[in-house]
């Protein structure tokens, strides 16, 4: 899973904590690892028990406040995500 956190103006967002959770029916399990975006806004999660067909919730936060959320179903190979962040994250 690779993605980019971007503003509504398509600018990358640095300094966000990106966390994932696996959604299976009514059960949601947060993954223990998180990623911090740099100037390019990119984040990646490889392996970590991720498998094609899984529904993944993605949460971006800054200073403890959620600034963006998304959900994706993993595909074979690489899943690419564009995570929209509010204009003033």
Short mmCIF file of N, CA and C in Angstrom, two decimals:
data_model
loop_
_atom_site.label_atom_id
_atom_site.label_comp_id
_atom_site.label_asym_id
_atom_site.label_seq_id
_atom_site.Cartn_x
_atom_site.Cartn_y
_atom_site.Cartn_z
N UNK A 1 0.86 -1.18 0.00
CA UNK A 1 0.00 0.00 0.00
C UNK A 1 0.89 1.22 0.00
N UNK A 2 0.69 2.09 -0.98
CA UNK A 2 1.44 3.34 -1.04
C UNK A 2 0.43 4.45 -1.28
N UNK A 3 0.69 5.60 -0.68
CA UNK A 3 -0.23 6.70 -0.86
C UNK A 3 0.43 8.04 -0.69
N UNK A 4 -0.35 9.06 -0.98
CA UNK A 4 0.12 10.43 -0.81
C UNK A 4 -0.99 11.22 -0.14
N UNK A 5 -0.63 11.94 0.91
CA UNK A 5 -1.54 12.85 1.59
C UNK A 5 -1.43 14.20 0.90
N UNK A 6 -2.56 14.69 0.38
CA UNK A 6 -2.55 15.94 -0.36
C UNK A 6 -3.70 16.84 0.08
N UNK A 7 -3.49 18.14 -0.10
CA UNK A 7 -4.55 19.12 0.20
C UNK A 7 -5.54 19.14 -0.94
N UNK A 8 -6.60 19.90 -0.78
CA UNK A 8 -7.59 20.05 -1.85
C UNK A 8 -7.01 20.75 -3.07
N UNK A 9 -5.85 21.39 -2.91
CA UNK A 9 -5.14 22.04 -4.02
C UNK A 9 -4.04 21.16 -4.59
N UNK A 10 -4.06 19.87 -4.26
CA UNK A 10 -3.07 18.89 -4.73
C UNK A 10 -1.65 19.12 -4.23
N UNK A 11 -1.48 19.83 -3.12
CA UNK A 11 -0.16 20.02 -2.52
C UNK A 11 0.09 18.90 -1.50
N UNK A 12 1.29 18.30 -1.50
CA UNK A 12 1.60 17.26 -0.51
C UNK A 12 1.61 17.83 0.91
N UNK A 13 1.26 16.97 1.88
CA UNK A 13 1.19 17.40 3.27
C UNK A 13 2.22 16.63 4.10
N UNK A 14 3.14 17.36 4.72
CA UNK A 14 4.18 16.77 5.55
C UNK A 14 3.76 16.76 7.02
N UNK A 15 4.39 15.88 7.80
CA UNK A 15 4.20 15.88 9.25
C UNK A 15 2.94 15.23 9.75
N UNK A 16 2.28 14.43 8.92
CA UNK A 16 1.08 13.72 9.35
C UNK A 16 1.44 12.33 9.84
N UNK A 17 0.71 11.86 10.83
CA UNK A 17 0.84 10.47 11.25
C UNK A 17 -0.24 9.68 10.53
N UNK A 18 0.17 8.66 9.79
CA UNK A 18 -0.75 7.82 9.04
C UNK A 18 -0.85 6.48 9.75
N UNK A 19 -2.07 6.09 10.10
CA UNK A 19 -2.31 4.82 10.78
C UNK A 19 -3.32 4.01 9.97
N UNK A 20 -3.19 2.68 10.04
CA UNK A 20 -4.09 1.79 9.33
C UNK A 20 -4.85 0.91 10.30
N UNK A 21 -6.05 0.50 9.87
CA UNK A 21 -6.83 -0.49 10.60
C UNK A 21 -7.46 -1.42 9.58
N UNK A 22 -7.52 -2.70 9.91
CA UNK A 22 -8.16 -3.69 9.05
C UNK A 22 -9.62 -3.79 9.47
N UNK A 23 -10.51 -3.65 8.50
CA UNK A 23 -11.95 -3.72 8.76
C UNK A 23 -12.47 -5.05 8.23
N UNK A 24 -13.07 -5.84 9.11
CA UNK A 24 -13.65 -7.13 8.71
C UNK A 24 -15.03 -7.24 9.34
N UNK A 25 -16.07 -6.96 8.56
CA UNK A 25 -17.42 -6.94 9.10
C UNK A 25 -17.53 -5.82 10.12
N UNK A 26 -17.96 -6.15 11.31
CA UNK A 26 -18.09 -5.16 12.38
C UNK A 26 -16.84 -5.06 13.24
N UNK A 27 -15.81 -5.85 12.91
CA UNK A 27 -14.58 -5.87 13.70
C UNK A 27 -13.53 -4.99 13.02
N UNK A 28 -12.93 -4.11 13.81
CA UNK A 28 -11.88 -3.21 13.31
C UNK A 28 -10.63 -3.41 14.17
N UNK A 29 -9.51 -3.78 13.51
CA UNK A 29 -8.26 -4.02 14.24
C UNK A 29 -7.20 -3.05 13.76
N UNK A 30 -6.74 -2.18 14.66
CA UNK A 30 -5.70 -1.22 14.30
C UNK A 30 -4.35 -1.91 14.20
N UNK A 31 -3.59 -1.55 13.17
CA UNK A 31 -2.24 -2.07 13.04
C UNK A 31 -1.32 -1.28 13.95
N UNK A 32 -0.32 -1.94 14.50
CA UNK A 32 0.51 -1.31 15.53
C UNK A 32 1.47 -0.26 14.98
N UNK A 33 1.81 -0.34 13.71
CA UNK A 33 2.78 0.60 13.16
C UNK A 33 2.09 1.80 12.52
N UNK A 34 2.75 2.94 12.55
CA UNK A 34 2.26 4.15 11.91
C UNK A 34 3.40 4.73 11.08
N UNK A 35 3.07 5.65 10.21
CA UNK A 35 4.04 6.27 9.31
C UNK A 35 3.88 7.77 9.37
N UNK A 36 4.98 8.51 9.33
CA UNK A 36 4.92 9.97 9.32
C UNK A 36 5.31 10.47 7.93
N UNK A 37 4.45 11.30 7.34
CA UNK A 37 4.74 11.82 6.01
C UNK A 37 5.85 12.87 6.07
N UNK A 38 6.61 12.94 4.98
CA UNK A 38 7.64 13.96 4.83
C UNK A 38 7.15 14.99 3.82
N UNK A 39 8.04 15.81 3.30
CA UNK A 39 7.66 16.91 2.42
C UNK A 39 6.87 16.47 1.19
N UNK A 40 7.10 15.25 0.71
CA UNK A 40 6.41 14.77 -0.48
C UNK A 40 5.02 14.21 -0.18
N UNK A 41 4.66 14.10 1.11
CA UNK A 41 3.35 13.59 1.50
C UNK A 41 3.17 12.10 1.34
N UNK A 42 4.21 11.38 0.94
CA UNK A 42 4.10 9.95 0.68
C UNK A 42 4.09 9.13 1.97
N UNK A 43 3.37 8.00 1.91
CA UNK A 43 3.41 7.01 2.98
C UNK A 43 3.33 5.63 2.35
N UNK A 44 3.87 4.64 3.06
CA UNK A 44 3.84 3.28 2.55
C UNK A 44 3.79 2.27 3.68
N UNK A 45 3.11 1.20 3.40
CA UNK A 45 3.02 0.07 4.31
C UNK A 45 3.19 -1.18 3.46
N UNK A 46 4.24 -1.95 3.70
CA UNK A 46 4.51 -3.16 2.93
C UNK A 46 4.50 -4.35 3.87
N UNK A 47 3.93 -5.45 3.41
CA UNK A 47 3.88 -6.63 4.26
C UNK A 47 2.91 -6.41 5.40
N UNK A 48 3.43 -6.48 6.62
CA UNK A 48 2.65 -6.21 7.84
C UNK A 48 1.32 -6.97 7.88
N UNK A 49 1.27 -8.14 7.23
CA UNK A 49 0.04 -8.93 7.25
C UNK A 49 -1.03 -8.46 6.29
N UNK A 50 -0.71 -7.49 5.45
CA UNK A 50 -1.69 -6.99 4.49
C UNK A 50 -1.83 -7.99 3.34
N UNK A 51 -3.10 -8.25 2.95
CA UNK A 51 -3.36 -9.21 1.88
C UNK A 51 -4.42 -8.67 0.94
N UNK A 52 -4.36 -9.07 -0.33
CA UNK A 52 -5.39 -8.64 -1.29
C UNK A 52 -6.79 -8.98 -0.78
N UNK A 53 -7.73 -8.07 -1.01
CA UNK A 53 -9.11 -8.26 -0.60
C UNK A 53 -9.43 -7.66 0.76
N UNK A 54 -8.40 -7.33 1.55
CA UNK A 54 -8.65 -6.71 2.86
C UNK A 54 -9.18 -5.30 2.69
N UNK A 55 -10.11 -4.93 3.56
CA UNK A 55 -10.58 -3.54 3.61
C UNK A 55 -9.75 -2.82 4.66
N UNK A 56 -9.11 -1.73 4.24
CA UNK A 56 -8.20 -0.99 5.11
C UNK A 56 -8.73 0.42 5.33
N UNK A 57 -8.86 0.80 6.58
CA UNK A 57 -9.19 2.18 6.94
C UNK A 57 -7.87 2.92 7.14
N UNK A 58 -7.78 4.12 6.56
CA UNK A 58 -6.57 4.95 6.66
C UNK A 58 -6.95 6.22 7.40
N UNK A 59 -6.16 6.57 8.40
CA UNK A 59 -6.43 7.77 9.19
C UNK A 59 -5.17 8.62 9.25
N UNK A 60 -5.32 9.90 8.90
CA UNK A 60 -4.22 10.86 8.99
C UNK A 60 -4.51 11.80 10.15
N UNK A 61 -3.50 12.01 10.98
CA UNK A 61 -3.70 12.92 12.12
C UNK A 61 -2.48 13.82 12.29
N UNK A 62 -2.73 14.93 12.96
CA UNK A 62 -1.67 15.88 13.31
C UNK A 62 -1.98 16.39 14.71
N UNK A 63 -1.00 16.29 15.59
CA UNK A 63 -1.16 16.74 16.98
C UNK A 63 -2.40 16.15 17.64
N UNK A 64 -2.68 14.88 17.34
CA UNK A 64 -3.80 14.20 17.97
C UNK A 64 -5.16 14.43 17.34
N UNK A 65 -5.24 15.29 16.32
CA UNK A 65 -6.52 15.57 15.66
C UNK A 65 -6.55 14.90 14.29
N UNK A 66 -7.64 14.22 13.99
CA UNK A 66 -7.80 13.57 12.69
C UNK A 66 -8.04 14.64 11.63
N UNK A 67 -7.24 14.60 10.55
CA UNK A 67 -7.37 15.59 9.48
C UNK A 67 -7.73 14.95 8.14
N UNK A 68 -7.77 13.62 8.09
CA UNK A 68 -8.15 12.94 6.86
C UNK A 68 -8.41 11.47 7.12
N UNK A 69 -9.39 10.92 6.42
CA UNK A 69 -9.70 9.49 6.53
C UNK A 69 -10.02 8.95 5.15
N UNK A 70 -9.78 7.67 4.99
CA UNK A 70 -10.10 7.01 3.73
C UNK A 70 -10.21 5.52 3.95
N UNK A 71 -10.81 4.84 2.99
CA UNK A 71 -10.94 3.39 3.04
C UNK A 71 -10.59 2.84 1.67
N UNK A 72 -9.87 1.74 1.64
CA UNK A 72 -9.46 1.13 0.38
C UNK A 72 -9.52 -0.39 0.53
N UNK A 73 -9.81 -1.07 -0.57
CA UNK A 73 -9.72 -2.53 -0.61
C UNK A 73 -8.43 -2.87 -1.33
N UNK A 74 -7.58 -3.65 -0.66
CA UNK A 74 -6.28 -3.98 -1.24
C UNK A 74 -6.44 -4.85 -2.48
N UNK A 75 -5.61 -4.56 -3.48
CA UNK A 75 -5.61 -5.32 -4.72
C UNK A 75 -4.35 -6.17 -4.78
N UNK A 76 -4.26 -7.05 -5.78
CA UNK A 76 -3.03 -7.80 -6.02
C UNK A 76 -1.93 -6.81 -6.34
N UNK A 77 -0.74 -7.06 -5.88
CA UNK A 77 0.37 -6.16 -6.18
C UNK A 77 0.28 -4.88 -5.37
N UNK A 78 0.39 -3.75 -6.04
CA UNK A 78 0.45 -2.46 -5.38
C UNK A 78 -0.92 -1.77 -5.37
N UNK A 79 -1.34 -1.30 -4.21
CA UNK A 79 -2.55 -0.50 -4.08
C UNK A 79 -2.11 0.94 -3.85
N UNK A 80 -2.60 1.86 -4.68
CA UNK A 80 -2.21 3.26 -4.60
C UNK A 80 -3.39 4.08 -4.09
N UNK A 81 -3.11 4.96 -3.11
CA UNK A 81 -4.16 5.74 -2.45
C UNK A 81 -3.83 7.22 -2.53
N UNK A 82 -4.83 8.02 -2.79
CA UNK A 82 -4.71 9.48 -2.72
C UNK A 82 -5.59 9.90 -1.54
N UNK A 83 -4.96 10.35 -0.47
CA UNK A 83 -5.68 10.68 0.76
C UNK A 83 -5.85 12.19 0.86
N UNK A 84 -7.10 12.63 0.71
CA UNK A 84 -7.40 14.06 0.73
C UNK A 84 -7.38 14.59 2.17
N UNK A 85 -6.67 15.69 2.35
CA UNK A 85 -6.54 16.35 3.65
C UNK A 85 -7.19 17.71 3.52
N UNK A 86 -7.85 18.19 4.59
CA UNK A 86 -8.48 19.50 4.55
C UNK A 86 -7.51 20.59 4.13
N UNK A 87 -8.03 21.70 3.65
CA UNK A 87 -7.20 22.79 3.14
C UNK A 87 -6.23 23.33 4.19
N UNK A 88 -6.59 23.22 5.48
CA UNK A 88 -5.70 23.69 6.56
C UNK A 88 -5.50 22.57 7.57
N UNK A 89 -4.66 21.54 7.22
CA UNK A 89 -4.47 20.42 8.16
C UNK A 89 -3.73 20.84 9.42
#
